[in-house]
Short mmCIF file of C-alpha atoms in Angstrom, two decimals:
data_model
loop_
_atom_site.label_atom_id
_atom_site.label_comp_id
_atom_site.label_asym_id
_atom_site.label_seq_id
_atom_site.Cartn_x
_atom_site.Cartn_y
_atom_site.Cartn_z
CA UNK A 145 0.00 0.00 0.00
CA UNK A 146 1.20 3.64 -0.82
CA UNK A 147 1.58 5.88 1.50
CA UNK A 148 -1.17 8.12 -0.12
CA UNK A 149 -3.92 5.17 0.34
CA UNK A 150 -2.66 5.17 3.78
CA UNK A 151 -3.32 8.55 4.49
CA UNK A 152 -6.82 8.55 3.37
CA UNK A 153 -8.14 5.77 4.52
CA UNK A 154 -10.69 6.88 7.56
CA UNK A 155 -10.05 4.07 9.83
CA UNK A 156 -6.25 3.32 8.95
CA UNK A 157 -5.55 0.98 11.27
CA UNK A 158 -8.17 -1.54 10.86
CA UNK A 159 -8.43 -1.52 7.41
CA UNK A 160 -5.06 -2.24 6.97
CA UNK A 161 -4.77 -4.44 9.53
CA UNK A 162 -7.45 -6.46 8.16
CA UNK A 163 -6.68 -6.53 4.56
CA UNK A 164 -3.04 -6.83 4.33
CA UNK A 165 -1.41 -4.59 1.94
CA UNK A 166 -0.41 -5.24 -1.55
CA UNK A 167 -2.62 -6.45 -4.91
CA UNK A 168 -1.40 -10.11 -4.04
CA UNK A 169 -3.92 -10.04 -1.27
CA UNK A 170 -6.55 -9.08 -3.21
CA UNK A 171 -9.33 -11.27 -3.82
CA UNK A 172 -13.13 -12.49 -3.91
CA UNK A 173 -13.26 -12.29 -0.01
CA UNK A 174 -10.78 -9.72 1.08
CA UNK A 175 -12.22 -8.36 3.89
CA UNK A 176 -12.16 -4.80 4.60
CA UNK A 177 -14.62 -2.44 7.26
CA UNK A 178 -14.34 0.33 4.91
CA UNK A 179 -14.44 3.92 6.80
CA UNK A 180 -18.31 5.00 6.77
CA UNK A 181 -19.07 5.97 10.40
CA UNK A 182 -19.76 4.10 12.79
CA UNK A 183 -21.77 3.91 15.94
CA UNK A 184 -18.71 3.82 17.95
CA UNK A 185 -17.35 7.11 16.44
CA UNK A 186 -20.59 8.93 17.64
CA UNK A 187 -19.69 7.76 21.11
CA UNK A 188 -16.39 9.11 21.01
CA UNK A 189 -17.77 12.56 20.16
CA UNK A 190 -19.93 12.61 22.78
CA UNK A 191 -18.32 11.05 25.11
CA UNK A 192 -15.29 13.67 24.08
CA UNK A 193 -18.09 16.26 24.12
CA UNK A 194 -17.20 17.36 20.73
CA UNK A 195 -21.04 17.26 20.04
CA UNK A 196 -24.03 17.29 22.42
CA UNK A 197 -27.17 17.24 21.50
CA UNK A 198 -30.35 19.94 22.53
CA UNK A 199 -32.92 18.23 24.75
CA UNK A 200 -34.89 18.50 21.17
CA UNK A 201 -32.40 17.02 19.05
CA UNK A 202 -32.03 14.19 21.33
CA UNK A 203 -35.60 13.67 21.42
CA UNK A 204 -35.99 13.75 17.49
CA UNK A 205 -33.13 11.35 17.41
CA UNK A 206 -34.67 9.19 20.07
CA UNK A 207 -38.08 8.76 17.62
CA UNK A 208 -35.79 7.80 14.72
CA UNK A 209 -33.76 5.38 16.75
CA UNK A 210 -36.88 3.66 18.18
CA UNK A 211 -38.54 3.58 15.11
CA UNK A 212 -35.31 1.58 14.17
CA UNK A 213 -34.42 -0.42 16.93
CA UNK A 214 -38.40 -1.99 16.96
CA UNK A 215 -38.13 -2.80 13.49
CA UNK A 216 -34.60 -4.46 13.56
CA UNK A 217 -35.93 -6.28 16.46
CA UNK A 218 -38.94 -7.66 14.82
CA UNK A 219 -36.89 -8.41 11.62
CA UNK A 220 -34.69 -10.47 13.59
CA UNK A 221 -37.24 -12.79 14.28
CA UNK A 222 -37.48 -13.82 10.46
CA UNK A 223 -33.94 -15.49 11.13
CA UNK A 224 -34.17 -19.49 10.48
CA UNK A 225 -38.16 -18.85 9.48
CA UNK A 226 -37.97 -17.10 6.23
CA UNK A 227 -38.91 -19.08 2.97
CA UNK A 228 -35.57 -19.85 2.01
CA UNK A 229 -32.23 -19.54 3.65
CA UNK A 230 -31.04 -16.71 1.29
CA UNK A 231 -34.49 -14.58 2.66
CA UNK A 232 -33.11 -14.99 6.07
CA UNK A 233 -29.97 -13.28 5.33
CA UNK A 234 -31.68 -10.51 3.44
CA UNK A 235 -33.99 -9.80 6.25
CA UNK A 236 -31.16 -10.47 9.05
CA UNK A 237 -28.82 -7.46 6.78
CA UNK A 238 -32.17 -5.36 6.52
CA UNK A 239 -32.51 -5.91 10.48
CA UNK A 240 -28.85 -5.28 11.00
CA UNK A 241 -28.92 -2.05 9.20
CA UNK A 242 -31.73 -1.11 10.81
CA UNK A 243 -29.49 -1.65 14.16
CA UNK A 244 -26.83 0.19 13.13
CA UNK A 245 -29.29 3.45 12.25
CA UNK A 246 -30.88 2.57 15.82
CA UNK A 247 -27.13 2.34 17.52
CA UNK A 248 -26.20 5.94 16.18
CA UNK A 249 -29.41 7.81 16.94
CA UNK A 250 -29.51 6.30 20.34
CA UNK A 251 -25.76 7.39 21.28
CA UNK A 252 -26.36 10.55 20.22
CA UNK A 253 -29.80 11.13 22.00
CA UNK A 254 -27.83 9.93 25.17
CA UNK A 255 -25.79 12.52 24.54
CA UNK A 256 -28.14 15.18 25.93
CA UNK A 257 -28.99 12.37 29.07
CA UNK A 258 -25.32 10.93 29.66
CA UNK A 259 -27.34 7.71 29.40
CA UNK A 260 -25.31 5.21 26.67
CA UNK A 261 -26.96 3.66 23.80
CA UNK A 262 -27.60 0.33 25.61
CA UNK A 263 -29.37 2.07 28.70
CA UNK A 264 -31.71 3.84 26.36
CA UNK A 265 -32.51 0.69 24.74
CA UNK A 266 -32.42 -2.08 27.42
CA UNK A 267 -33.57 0.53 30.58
CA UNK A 268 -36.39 2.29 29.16
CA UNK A 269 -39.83 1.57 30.09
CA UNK A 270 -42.45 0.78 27.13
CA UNK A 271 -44.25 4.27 27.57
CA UNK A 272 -40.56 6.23 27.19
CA UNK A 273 -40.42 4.57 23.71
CA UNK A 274 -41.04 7.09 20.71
CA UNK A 275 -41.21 4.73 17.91
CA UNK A 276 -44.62 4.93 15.78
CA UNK A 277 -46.90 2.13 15.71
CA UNK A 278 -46.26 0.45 12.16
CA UNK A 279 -42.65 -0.74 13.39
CA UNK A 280 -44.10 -2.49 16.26
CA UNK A 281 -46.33 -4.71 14.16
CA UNK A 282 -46.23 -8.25 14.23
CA UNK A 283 -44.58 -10.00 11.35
CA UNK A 284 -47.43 -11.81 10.25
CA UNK A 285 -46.80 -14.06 6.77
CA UNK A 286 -44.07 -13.12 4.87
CA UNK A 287 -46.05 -10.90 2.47
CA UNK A 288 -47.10 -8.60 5.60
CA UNK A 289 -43.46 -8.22 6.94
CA UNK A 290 -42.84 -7.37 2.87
CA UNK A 291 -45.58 -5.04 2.92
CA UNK A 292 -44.50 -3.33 6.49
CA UNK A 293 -40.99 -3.20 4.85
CA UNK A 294 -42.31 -1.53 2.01
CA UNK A 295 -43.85 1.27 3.67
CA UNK A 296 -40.69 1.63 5.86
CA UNK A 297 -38.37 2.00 3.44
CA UNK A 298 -39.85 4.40 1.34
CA UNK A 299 -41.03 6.49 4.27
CA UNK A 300 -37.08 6.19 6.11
CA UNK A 301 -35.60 7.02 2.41
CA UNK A 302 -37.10 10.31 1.88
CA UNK A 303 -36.48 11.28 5.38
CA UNK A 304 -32.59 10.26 5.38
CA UNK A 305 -32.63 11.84 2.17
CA UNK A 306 -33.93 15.23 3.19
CA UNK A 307 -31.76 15.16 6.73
CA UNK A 308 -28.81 14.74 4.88
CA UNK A 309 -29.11 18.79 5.15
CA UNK A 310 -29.96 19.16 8.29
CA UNK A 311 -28.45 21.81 10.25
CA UNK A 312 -27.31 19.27 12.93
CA UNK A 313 -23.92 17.81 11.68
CA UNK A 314 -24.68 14.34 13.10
CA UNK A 315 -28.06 13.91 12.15
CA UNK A 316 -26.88 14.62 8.47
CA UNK A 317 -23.81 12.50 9.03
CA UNK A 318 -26.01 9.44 10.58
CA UNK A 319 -28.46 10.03 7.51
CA UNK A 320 -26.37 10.03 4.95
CA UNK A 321 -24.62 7.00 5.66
CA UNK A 322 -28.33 6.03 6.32
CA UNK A 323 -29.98 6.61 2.94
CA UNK A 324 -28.16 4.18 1.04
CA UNK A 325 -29.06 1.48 3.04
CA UNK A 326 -32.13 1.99 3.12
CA UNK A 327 -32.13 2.26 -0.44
CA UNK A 328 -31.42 -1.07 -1.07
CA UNK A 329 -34.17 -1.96 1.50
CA UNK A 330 -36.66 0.22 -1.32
CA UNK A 331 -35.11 -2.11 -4.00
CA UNK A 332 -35.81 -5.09 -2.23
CA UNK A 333 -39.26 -4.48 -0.85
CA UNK A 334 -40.65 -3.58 -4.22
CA UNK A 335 -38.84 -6.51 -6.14
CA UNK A 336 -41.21 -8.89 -4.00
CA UNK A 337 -44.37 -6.55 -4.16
CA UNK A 338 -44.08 -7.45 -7.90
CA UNK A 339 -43.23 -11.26 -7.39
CA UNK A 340 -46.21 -11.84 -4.70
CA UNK A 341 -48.64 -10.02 -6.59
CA UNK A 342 -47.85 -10.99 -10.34
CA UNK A 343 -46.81 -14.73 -8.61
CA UNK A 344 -49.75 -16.91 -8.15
CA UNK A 345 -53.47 -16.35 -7.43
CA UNK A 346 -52.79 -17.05 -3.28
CA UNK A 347 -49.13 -14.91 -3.59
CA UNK A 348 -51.46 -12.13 -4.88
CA UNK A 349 -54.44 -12.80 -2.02
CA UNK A 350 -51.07 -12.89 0.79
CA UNK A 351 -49.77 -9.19 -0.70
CA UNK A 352 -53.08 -7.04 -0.87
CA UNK A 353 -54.19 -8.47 2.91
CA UNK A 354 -50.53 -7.59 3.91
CA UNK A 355 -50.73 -4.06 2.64
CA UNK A 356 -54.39 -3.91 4.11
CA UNK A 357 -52.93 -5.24 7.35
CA UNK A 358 -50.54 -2.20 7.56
CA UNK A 359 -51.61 0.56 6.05
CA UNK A 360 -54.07 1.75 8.60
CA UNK A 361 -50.42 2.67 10.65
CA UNK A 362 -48.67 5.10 7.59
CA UNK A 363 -50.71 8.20 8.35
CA UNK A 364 -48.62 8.59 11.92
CA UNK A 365 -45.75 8.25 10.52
CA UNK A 366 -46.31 11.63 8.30
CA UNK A 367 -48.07 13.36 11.30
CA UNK A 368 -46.38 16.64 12.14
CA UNK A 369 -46.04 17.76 15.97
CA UNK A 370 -44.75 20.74 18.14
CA UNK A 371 -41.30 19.57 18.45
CA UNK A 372 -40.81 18.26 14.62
CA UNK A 373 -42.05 21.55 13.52
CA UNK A 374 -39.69 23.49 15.77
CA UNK A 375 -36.89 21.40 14.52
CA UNK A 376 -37.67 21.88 11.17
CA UNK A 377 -38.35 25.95 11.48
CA UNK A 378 -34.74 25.74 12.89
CA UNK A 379 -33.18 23.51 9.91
CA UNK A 380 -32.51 20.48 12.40
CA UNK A 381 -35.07 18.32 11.31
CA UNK A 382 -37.66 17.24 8.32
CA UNK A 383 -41.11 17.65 8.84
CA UNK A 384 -42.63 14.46 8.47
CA UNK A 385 -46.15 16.10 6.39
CA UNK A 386 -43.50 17.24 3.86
CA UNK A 387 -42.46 13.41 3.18
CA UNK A 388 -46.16 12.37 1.96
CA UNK A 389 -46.57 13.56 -1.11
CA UNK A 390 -42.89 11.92 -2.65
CA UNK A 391 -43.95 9.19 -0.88
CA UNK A 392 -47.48 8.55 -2.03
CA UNK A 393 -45.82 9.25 -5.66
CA UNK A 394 -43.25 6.72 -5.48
CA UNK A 395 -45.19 3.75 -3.53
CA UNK A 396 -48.06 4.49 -5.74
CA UNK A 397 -45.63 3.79 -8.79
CA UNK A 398 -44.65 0.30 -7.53
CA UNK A 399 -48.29 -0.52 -6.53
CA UNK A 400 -49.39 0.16 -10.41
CA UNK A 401 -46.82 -1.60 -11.30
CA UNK A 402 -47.87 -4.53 -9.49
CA UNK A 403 -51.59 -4.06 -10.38
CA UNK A 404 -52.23 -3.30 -6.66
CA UNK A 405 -54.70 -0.73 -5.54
CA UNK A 406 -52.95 1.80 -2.69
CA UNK A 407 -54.73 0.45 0.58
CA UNK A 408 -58.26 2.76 1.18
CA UNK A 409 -58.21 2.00 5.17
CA UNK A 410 -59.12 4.52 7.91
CA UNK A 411 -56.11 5.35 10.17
CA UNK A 412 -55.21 4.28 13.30
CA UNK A 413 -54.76 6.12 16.16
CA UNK A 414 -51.25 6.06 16.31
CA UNK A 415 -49.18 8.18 19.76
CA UNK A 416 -46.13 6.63 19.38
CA UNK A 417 -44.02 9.90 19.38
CA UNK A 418 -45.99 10.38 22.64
CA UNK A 419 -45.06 7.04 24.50
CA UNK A 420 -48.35 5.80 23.57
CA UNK A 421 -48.17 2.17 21.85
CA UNK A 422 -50.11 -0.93 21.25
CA UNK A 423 -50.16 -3.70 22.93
CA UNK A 424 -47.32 -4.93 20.96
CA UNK A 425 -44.73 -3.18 22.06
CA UNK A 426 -44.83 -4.74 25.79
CA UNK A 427 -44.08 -8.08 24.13
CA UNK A 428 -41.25 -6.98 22.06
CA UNK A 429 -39.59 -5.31 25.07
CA UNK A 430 -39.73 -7.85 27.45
CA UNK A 431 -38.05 -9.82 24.86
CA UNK A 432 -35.73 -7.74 23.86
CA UNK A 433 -34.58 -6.39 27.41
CA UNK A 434 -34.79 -9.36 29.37
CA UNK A 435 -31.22 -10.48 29.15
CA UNK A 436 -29.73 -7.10 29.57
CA UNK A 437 -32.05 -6.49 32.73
CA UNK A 438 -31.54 -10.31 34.13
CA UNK A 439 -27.61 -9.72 33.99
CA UNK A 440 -26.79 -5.95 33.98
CA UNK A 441 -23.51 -4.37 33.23
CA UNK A 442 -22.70 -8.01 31.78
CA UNK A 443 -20.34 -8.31 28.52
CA UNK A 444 -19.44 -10.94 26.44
CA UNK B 201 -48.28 -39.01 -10.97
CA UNK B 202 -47.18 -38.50 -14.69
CA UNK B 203 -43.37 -37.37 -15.36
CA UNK B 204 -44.98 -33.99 -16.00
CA UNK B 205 -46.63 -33.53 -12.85
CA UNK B 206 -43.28 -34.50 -11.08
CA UNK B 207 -41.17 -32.13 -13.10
CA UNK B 208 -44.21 -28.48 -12.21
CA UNK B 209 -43.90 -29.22 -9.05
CA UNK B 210 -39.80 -29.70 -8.17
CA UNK B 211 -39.88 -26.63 -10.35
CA UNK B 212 -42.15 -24.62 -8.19
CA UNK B 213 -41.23 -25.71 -4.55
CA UNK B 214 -37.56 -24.87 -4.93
CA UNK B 215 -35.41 -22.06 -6.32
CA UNK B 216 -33.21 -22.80 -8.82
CA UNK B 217 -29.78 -22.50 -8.16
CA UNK B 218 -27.03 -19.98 -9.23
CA UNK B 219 -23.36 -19.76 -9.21
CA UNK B 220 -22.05 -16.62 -7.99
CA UNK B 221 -19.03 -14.60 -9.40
CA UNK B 222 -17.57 -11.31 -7.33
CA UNK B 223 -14.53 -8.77 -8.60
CA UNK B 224 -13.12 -7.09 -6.02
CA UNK B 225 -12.41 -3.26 -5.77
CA UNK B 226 -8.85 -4.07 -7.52
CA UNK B 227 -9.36 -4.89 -11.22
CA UNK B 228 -9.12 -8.42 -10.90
CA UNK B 229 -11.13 -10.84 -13.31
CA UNK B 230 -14.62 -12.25 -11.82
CA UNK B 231 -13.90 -15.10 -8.91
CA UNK B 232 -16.10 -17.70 -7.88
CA UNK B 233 -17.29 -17.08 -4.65
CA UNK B 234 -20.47 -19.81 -4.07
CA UNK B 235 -23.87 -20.64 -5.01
CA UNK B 236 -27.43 -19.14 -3.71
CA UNK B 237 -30.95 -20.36 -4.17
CA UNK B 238 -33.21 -17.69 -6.15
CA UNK B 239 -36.46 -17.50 -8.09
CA UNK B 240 -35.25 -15.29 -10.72
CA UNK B 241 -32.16 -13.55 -12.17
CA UNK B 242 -32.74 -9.97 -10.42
CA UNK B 243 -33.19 -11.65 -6.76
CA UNK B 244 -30.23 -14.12 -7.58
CA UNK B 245 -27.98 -11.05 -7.74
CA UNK B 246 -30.14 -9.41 -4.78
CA UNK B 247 -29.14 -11.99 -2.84
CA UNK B 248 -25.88 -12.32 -3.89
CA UNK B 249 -25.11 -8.86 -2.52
CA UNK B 250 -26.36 -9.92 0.54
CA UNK B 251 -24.58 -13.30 1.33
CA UNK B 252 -21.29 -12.63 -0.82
CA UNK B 253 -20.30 -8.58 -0.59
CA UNK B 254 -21.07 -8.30 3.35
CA UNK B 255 -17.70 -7.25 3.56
CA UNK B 256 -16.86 -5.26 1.31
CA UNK B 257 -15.44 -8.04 -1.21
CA UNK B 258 -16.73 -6.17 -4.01
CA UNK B 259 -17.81 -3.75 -6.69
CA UNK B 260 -19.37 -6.02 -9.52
CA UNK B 261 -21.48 -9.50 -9.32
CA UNK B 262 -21.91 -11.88 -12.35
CA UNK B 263 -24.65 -14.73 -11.34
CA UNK B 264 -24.83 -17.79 -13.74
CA UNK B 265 -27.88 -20.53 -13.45
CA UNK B 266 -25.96 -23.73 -12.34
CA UNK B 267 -27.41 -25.92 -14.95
CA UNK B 268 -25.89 -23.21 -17.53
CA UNK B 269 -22.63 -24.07 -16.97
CA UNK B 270 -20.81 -27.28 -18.47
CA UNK B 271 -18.03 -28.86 -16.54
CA UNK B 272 -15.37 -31.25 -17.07
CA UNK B 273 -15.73 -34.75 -15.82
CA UNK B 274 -13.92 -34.93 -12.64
CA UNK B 275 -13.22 -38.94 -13.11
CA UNK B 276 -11.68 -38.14 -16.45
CA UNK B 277 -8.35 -36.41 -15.04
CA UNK B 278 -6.20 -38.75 -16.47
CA UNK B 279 -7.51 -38.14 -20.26
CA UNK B 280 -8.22 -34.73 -19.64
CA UNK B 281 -5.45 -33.22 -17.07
CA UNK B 282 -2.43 -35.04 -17.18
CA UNK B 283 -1.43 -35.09 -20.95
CA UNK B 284 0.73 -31.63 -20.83
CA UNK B 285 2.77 -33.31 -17.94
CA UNK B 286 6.62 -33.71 -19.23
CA UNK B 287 6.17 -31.88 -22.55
CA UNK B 288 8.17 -28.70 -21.16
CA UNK B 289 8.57 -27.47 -24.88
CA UNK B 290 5.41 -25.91 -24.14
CA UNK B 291 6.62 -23.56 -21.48
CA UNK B 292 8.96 -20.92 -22.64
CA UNK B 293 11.89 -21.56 -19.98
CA UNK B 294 12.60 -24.46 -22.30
CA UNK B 295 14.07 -22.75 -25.16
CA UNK B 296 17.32 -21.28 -24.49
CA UNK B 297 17.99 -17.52 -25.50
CA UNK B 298 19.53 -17.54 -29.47
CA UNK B 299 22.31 -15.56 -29.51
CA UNK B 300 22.07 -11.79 -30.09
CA UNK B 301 18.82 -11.53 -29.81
CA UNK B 302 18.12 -8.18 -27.31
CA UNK B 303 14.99 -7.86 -25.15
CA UNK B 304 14.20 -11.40 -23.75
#
């Protein structure tokens, strides 16, 4: 390796510890972490107090890292249970994605609290969660969790998209690295909205009760509040209304295109951002928690 | 059953299966990296990405049906394989430099 690759490479030391140096290394399954940022570099500036979130900030960033954290944890479920092997790895990456978002917005939010990423997400009681209601529901058949998915991505893409501009240097910096992940979660969504509803008559039947199933829960996640507004007045934030109509465009596209009509169902009541959930969310928390609270402070 | 009725439904109940090819971030040629289950050409390479390029192997991804590619007949090494073995006249060390010729 030059010295000029050297000196550009974010995380110098691991990636070239990792890969070796030199073309003879090179092959199908070099392994390399790349230098996107990471989780762990968000704790550093906070813990360095090089950034520190306002109480609003934080609480933004804790509604976009529950929103996460909920899904990943209900993806993770499809692992060993999807159709095929290859759909458990493609939900597992989706999930672990999903984690990674949830990992950055919660160590920033902490920021504001001193609380890490782990208390927020292993000490927090089910009414301090500010995730919305569609990421808490149940995975139902495969076309529901598709159909769930579907909704998510296109909803988290044009948010990521739009924060990459935020005011807040770590909100755009977690977004940005956010957006193209979630990108690929758009991609892969839609691909099997057109397989389940061009596949076979009961494929079809599976896709439009999965998009019935969930679409009472999109209207929350486009619902504008006091503290989203603020945040957006002040160049921090997106306002979630101003996501609907790109979205509504762009879903609707993929639902022609699959001969599906968009979902006419009456909304639910949502109150997520507010700590208000379903009675889902109870579930997936004592799941989730129950190690971390059984054993705390333990590591592996 | 009829032969028919056998072959609809192996055909339906299971992906086919597709060989995977990756080329790293350096220029090198396509490698063989493994083989995936898929319904279709766009999700084989979907799910290529996601079992083969977790991290970060690489920046291009052929996939190939299996039953698209023809392979030698691994009893038949004998025939096949060892033939070239002890003709070194077909390696270029053989052939000693004439004299006077520059550049070799």
């Amino acid at each position: 390796m030059t010295p000029e690759q050297t000196e550009t490479t974010g995380h110098g030391d691991i990636s070239v510890g990792v890969a070796g140096s030199g073309d003879s290394s090179a092959s199908a399954t070099r392994i390399t972490p790349g230098n996107a940022l990471r989780p762990e570099d968000i704790a550093l500036e906070v813990r360095t107090g090089l950034v520190k979130p306002s109480e609003d900030v934080a609480e933004y960033a804790l509604r976009l890292g529950d929103d996460a954290l909920i899904l990943a944890q209900r993806l993770g479920h499809w692992i060993s249970r999807a159709p095929e092997l290859e759909e458990d790895v493609a939900l597992g990456n989706i999930a672990l994605d999903q984690l990674g978002h949830a990992r950055s917005f919660l160590t920033y939010a902490g920021g504001a609290w001193e609380k890490s990423e782990d208390e927020l997400a292993y000490f927090r009681r089910e009414h301090e969660f500010r995730s919305a209601h569609l990421f808490e529901q149940p995975n139902g058949d495969f076309a529901v969790t598709i159909a769930r998915q579907f909704v998510v991505s296109y909803y988290q893409f044009e948010l990521y998209r739009r924060l990459t501009q935020s005011t807040d240097a770590t909100l755009a910096a977690i977004a940005a690295k956010a957006v193209k992940e979630v990108d690929y979660h758009r991609d892969h969504s839609a691909q099997w909205i057109l397989r389940l509803a061009q596949g076979t008559e009961e494929s079809r039947q599976k896709m439009i009760h999965g998009l019935k199933l969930v679409w009472p829960y999109v209207a929350e996640l486009f619902a504008d509040d006091e503290l989203a507004t603020r945040l957006a007045e002040a160049g921090a934030a997106v306002e979630p209304s101003s996501l609907k109509a790109d979205f509504d465009r762009l879903t609707g596209e993929v639902l022609a295109e699959a001969e599906l009509e968009v979902p006419q169902t009456p909304a639910a009541p949502g109150g997520g951002r507010r700590g208000k959930h379903s009675e889902h969310l109870g579930y997936i928390l004592a799941e989730m928690q129950v190690l971390a609270r059984e054993h705390p402070g333990a590591s592996w | 059953m009829n032969p028919n009725d056998e072959v609809s439904t192996s055909s339906t109940s299971v992906w086919p299966l597709w060989e995977v090819f990756v080329r790293s971030s350096r220029g090198l040629s396509h490698v063989h990296a493994g083989s995936l289950h898929a319904p279709d050409a766009a999700m084989a390479l979907r799910n290529a990405r996601d079992l083969y390029t977790r991290r970060n192997e690489g920046v291009s991804i052929w996939v190939v049906p299996a039953d698209a590619i023809a392979a030698s007949d691994p009893d038949a090494k004998g025939s096949f394989f060892e033939s070239p073995q002890g003709k070194d006249y077909r390696h270029a060390t053989y052939y000693t430099k004439s004299e006077g010729v520059k550049h070799l």
